Structures are given as C-alpha cells and as structure tokens.
Short mmCIF file of C-alpha atoms in Angstrom, two decimals:
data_model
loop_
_atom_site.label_atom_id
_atom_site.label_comp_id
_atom_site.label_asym_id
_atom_site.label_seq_id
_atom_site.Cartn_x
_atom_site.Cartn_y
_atom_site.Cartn_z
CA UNK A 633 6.14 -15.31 30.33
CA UNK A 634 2.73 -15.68 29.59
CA UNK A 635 2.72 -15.89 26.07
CA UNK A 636 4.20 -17.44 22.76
CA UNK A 637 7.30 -17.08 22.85
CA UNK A 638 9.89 -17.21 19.58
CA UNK A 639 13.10 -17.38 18.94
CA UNK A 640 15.26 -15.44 17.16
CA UNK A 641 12.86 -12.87 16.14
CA UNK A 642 15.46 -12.29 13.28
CA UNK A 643 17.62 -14.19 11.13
CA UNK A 644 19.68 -13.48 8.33
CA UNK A 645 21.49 -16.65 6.47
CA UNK A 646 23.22 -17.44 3.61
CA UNK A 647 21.18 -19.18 0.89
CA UNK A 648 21.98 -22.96 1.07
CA UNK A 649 22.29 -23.00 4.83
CA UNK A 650 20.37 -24.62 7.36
CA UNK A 651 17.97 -23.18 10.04
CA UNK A 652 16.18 -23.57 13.05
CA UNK A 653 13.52 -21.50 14.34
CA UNK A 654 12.21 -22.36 17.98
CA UNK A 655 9.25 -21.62 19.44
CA UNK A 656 7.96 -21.87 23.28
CA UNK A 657 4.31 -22.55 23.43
CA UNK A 658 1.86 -21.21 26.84
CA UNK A 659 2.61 -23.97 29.39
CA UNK A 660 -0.45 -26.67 29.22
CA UNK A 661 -1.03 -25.83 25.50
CA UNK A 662 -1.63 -29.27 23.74
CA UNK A 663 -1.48 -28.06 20.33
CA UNK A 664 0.80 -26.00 18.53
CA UNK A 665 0.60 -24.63 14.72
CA UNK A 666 3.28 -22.94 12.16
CA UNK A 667 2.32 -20.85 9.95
CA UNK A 668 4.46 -18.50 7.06
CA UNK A 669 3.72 -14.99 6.15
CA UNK A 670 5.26 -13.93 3.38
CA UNK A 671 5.65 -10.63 1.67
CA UNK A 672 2.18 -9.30 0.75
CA UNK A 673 0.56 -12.91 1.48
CA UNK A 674 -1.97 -14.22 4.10
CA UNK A 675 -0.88 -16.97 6.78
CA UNK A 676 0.17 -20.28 4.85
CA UNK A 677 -0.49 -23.09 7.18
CA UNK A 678 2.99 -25.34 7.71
CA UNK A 679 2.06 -27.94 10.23
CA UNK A 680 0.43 -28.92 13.34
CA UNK A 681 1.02 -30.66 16.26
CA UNK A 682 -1.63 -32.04 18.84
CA UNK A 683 -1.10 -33.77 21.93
CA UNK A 684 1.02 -37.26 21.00
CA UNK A 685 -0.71 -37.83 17.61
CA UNK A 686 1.46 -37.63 14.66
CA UNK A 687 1.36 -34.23 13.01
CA UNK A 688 -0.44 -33.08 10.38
CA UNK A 689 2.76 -32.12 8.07
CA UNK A 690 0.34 -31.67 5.35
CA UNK A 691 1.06 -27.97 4.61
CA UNK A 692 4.72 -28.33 4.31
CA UNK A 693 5.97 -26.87 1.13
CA UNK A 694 9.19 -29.05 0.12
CA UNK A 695 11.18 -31.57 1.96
CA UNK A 696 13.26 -29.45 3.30
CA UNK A 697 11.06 -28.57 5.57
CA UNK A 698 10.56 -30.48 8.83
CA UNK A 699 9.10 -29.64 12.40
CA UNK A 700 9.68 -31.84 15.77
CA UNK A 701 8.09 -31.15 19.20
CA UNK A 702 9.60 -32.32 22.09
CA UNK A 703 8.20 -33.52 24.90
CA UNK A 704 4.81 -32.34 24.31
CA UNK A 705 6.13 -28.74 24.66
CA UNK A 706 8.58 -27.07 22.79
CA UNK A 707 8.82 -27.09 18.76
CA UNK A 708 11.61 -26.62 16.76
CA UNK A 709 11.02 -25.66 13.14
CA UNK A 710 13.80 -26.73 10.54
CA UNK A 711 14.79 -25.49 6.97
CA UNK A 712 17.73 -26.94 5.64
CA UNK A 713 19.23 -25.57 2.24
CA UNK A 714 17.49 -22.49 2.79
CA UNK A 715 16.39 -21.07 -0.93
CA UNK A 716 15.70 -16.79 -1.05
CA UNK A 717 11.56 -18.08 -1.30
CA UNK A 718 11.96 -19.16 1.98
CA UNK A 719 12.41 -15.46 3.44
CA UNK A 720 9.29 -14.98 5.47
CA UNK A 721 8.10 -14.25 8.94
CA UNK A 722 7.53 -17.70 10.57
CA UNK A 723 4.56 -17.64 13.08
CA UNK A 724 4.37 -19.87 15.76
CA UNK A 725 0.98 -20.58 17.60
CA UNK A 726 -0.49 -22.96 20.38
CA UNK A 727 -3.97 -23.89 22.20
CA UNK A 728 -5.21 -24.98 25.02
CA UNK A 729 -6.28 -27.96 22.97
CA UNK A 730 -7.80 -28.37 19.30
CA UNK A 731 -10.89 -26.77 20.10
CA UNK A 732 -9.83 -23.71 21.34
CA UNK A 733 -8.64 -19.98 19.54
CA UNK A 734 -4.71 -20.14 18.77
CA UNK A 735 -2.49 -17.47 20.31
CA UNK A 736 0.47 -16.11 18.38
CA UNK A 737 3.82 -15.49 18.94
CA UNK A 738 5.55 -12.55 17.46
CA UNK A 739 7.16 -14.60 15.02
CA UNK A 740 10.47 -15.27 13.33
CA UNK A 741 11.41 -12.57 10.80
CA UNK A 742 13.76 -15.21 8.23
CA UNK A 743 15.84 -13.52 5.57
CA UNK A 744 17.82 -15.55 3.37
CA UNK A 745 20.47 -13.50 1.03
CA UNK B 790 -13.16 -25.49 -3.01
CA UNK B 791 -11.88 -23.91 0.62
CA UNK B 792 -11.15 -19.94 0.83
CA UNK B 793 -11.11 -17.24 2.29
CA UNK B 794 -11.13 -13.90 0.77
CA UNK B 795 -10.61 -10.27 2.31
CA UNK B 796 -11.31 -7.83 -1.05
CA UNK B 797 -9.43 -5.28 0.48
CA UNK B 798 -6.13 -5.11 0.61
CA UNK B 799 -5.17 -1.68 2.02
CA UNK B 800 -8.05 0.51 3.43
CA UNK B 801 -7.56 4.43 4.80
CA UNK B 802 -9.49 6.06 7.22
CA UNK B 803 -9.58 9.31 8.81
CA UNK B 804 -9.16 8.66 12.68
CA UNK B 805 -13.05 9.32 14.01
CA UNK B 806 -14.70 7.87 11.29
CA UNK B 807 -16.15 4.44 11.38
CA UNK B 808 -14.29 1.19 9.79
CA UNK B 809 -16.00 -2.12 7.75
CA UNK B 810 -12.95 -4.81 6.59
CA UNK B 811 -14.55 -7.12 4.82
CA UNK B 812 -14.24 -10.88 4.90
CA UNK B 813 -15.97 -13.79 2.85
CA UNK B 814 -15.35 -17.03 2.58
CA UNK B 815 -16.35 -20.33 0.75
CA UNK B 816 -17.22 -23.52 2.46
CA UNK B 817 -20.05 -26.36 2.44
CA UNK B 818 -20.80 -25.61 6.15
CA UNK B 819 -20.97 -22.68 8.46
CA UNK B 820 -17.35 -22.12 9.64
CA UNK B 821 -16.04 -21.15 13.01
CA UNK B 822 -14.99 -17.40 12.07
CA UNK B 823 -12.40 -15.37 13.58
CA UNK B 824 -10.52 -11.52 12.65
CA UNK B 825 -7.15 -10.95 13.98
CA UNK B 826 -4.98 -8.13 14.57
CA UNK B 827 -1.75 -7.95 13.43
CA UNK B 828 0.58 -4.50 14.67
CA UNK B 829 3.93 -4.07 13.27
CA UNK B 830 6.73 -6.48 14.14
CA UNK B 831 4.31 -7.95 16.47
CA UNK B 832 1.88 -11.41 16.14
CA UNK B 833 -1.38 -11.94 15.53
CA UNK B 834 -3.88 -11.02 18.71
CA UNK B 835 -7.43 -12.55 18.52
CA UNK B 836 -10.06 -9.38 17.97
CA UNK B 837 -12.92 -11.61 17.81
CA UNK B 838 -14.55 -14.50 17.39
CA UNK B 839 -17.89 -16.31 16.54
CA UNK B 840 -18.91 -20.38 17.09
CA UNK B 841 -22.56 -20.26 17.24
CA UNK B 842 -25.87 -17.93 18.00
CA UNK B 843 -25.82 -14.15 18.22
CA UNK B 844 -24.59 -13.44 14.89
CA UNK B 845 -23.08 -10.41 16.20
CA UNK B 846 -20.24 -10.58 18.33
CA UNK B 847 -17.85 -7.97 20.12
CA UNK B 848 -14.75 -8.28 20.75
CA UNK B 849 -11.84 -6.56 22.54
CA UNK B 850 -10.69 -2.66 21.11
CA UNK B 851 -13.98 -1.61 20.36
CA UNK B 852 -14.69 -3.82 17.41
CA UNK B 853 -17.65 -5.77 16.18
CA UNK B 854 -18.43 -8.24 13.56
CA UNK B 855 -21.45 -9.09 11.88
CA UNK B 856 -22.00 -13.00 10.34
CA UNK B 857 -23.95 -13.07 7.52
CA UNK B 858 -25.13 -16.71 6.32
CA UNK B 859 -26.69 -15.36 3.09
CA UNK B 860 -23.53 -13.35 2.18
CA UNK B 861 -20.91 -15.81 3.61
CA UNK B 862 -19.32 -12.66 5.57
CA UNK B 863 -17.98 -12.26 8.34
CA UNK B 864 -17.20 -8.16 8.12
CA UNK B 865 -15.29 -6.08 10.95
CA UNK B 866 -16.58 -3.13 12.46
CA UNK B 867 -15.76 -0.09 14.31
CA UNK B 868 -17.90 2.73 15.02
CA UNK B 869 -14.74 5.43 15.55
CA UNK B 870 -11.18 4.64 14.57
CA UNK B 871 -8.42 5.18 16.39
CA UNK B 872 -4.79 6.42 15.37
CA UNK B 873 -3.48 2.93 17.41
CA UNK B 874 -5.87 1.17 14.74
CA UNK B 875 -3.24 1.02 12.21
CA UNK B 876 -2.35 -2.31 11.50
CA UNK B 877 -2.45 -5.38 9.46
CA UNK B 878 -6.17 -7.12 9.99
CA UNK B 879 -6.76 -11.47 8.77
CA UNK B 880 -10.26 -12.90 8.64
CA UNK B 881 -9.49 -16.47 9.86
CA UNK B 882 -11.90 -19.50 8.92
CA UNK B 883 -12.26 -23.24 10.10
CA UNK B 884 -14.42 -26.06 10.49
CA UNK B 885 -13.07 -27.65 13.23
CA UNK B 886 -11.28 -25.45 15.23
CA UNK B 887 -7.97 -27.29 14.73
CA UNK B 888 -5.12 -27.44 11.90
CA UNK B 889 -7.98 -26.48 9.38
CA UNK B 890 -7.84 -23.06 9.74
CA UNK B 891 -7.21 -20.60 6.70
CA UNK B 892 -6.35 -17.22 6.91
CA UNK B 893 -7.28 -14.30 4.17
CA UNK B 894 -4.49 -12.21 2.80
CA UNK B 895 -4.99 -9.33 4.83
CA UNK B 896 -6.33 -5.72 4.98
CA UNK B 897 -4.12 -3.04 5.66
CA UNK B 898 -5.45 -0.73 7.41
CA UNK B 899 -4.00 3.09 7.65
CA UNK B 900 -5.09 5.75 9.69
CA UNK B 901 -4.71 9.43 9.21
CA UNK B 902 -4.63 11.97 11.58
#
C-alpha cells in the first residue's frame, strides 16, 4: 500500500493490561510522529522519530508510555498498565523527511474498560 | 506561550452555501500553517498548506485559505459546500516543519441537505 498503514484499527483491553499499537510508515519516510486524539480534543503530540537520532519522547504523558522504531521503518507504540484515560484514537504519521507535510494513518481506535 | 486555537467547535451549513473555519494561532514568528481533514473513522488528509509568499493558497476539494499576518489566521474557505464536506477539520501550526507541530481542537463541520 501506498499509505500509513495501522494496526489494529481497534482495540478493546482490560484496564491494567499492556498494549501495542503498530504502525507501517510510506516506504523511504525518515520520520515518523504519534499523536493521541482523544474524545472532544485536538491532536496531542506523543513522540517523534527522525532518521537515527534519538527521539524526541518529549510529549509522552507518563512512563508508561514508550515508542521504538525498528530499523528505520516500522514503529511500535507501547502502553503498559493501560488506565481508562488512555482510551483514545492513536494516530500514526510519517515524512519524507523533517521538512516535509506528515501523512496520516487511519489510526488506532484504543478502548480500555 | 505556543497555541493554536480554532473558536469553533461545531459549525452547520446548508450544502451550497459557502464555508469560513477559522484558525489563529500564537507564536513569536510566522509559522508554517496547515488545515487538515479528518472524515469519520478515517485519518487526517492534508487540505492545504502555506510556507511562504502568496498568502492565499488552494488546496485539494475546492478549498482555500487565506494567511493573515495582522490577525495571526490562517481561516478555511469554500465558496459552495458539499454534502461529502462533513467532517472533522484541524488547523495545524509549526515552526520547523518537524516534531513541533500543534494541532487546534477541531471544527466540526455538519452539512445539511
């Protein structure tokens, strides 16, 4: 595909469980952004990745939060002890590099009961 | 300090008549200024964009913005709305293009037939 992709687009958990939330940048994209969207809110920014510098974690909420891209490629989003503030839609979105508009997946849809 | 701020948070419009979302923001410079579309279940597709010169810019579906450096604004236009108009709209801001970028809360827009 051609596009962002993410997966799962939903997820249900129980509160206090762990998650993971994956998304597939456009091949050649150097950097890749998460983003939240909760209920009623704008895009929070989460974290960003670019090329082999360290991220900019910086908009992580708590530390139970944490991101990791592999390989330059794809990123895998982690929540562990999931709390119900956490439900969200989780937006993934990359770039061809820094300089250059970000194009969004259709994101992850979390729910946490 | 930083923001971004669309006063609107849910906007109706007749289909055929013409649509202004507005967008301001706050920042010491002039900001790289972006609107995004957001349909339901779907993620965010890039409308529109402005770096530098023209300060009015088209962009895909018909739309327009207008930057204003006296008003800090960045509003979205369309001249005739359409039924497949109905979605969730973010003014996005930035100063460098990268993992700076802040996104307003969001107009929702609604179209009747």
């Amino acid at each position: 595909g051609a596009g962002v992709s993410q997966s799962p687009s939903n997820k249900v958990t129980e509160k206090g469980k762990d998650v993971e939330l994956r998304c597939d940048p456009i091949s050649g994209h150097t950097a890749l952004y998460w983003y939240r969207q909760s209920l009623g809110q704008g895009l929070e920014f989460l974290i960003y990745f670019q090329g082999n510098s360290a991220p900019d974690k910086s908009g992580l909420p708590s530390d139970r939060f944490s991101a990791e891209r592999t390989g330059g490629s794809v990123s895998t989003l982690t929540i562990q002890r999931t709390q119900q503030e956490d439900s969200a839609v989780y937006l993934c979105a990359s770039s061809l590099d820094s300089g250059q508009p970000q194009h969004f997946g259709d994101g992850t849809r979390l729910s946490i009961l | 300090a930083q923001s971004v701020t669309q006063p609107d948070i849910h906007i109706t419009v007749s289909e055929g008549a013409s649509l202004e979302l507005r967008c301001n923001y706050s920042y010491g410079a002039t900001p790289y200024l972006f609107w995004y579309v957001q349909s339901p279940g779907q993620g965010l597709q890039l409308l529109l964009k402005y770096f530098s010169g023209d300060t009015l810019v088209q962009g895909i579906k018909g739309f327009e913005a207008e930057f204003k450096r006296s008003q800090s604004s960045f509003n979205l236009r369309k001249p005739s709305v359409h039924w497949s108009d109905a979605a969730e709209y973010f003014c996005a801001v930035g100063l460098t293009l990268g993992n700076d970028m802040r996104f307003g809360a969001g107009t929702r827009l609604t179209v009747k037939p």
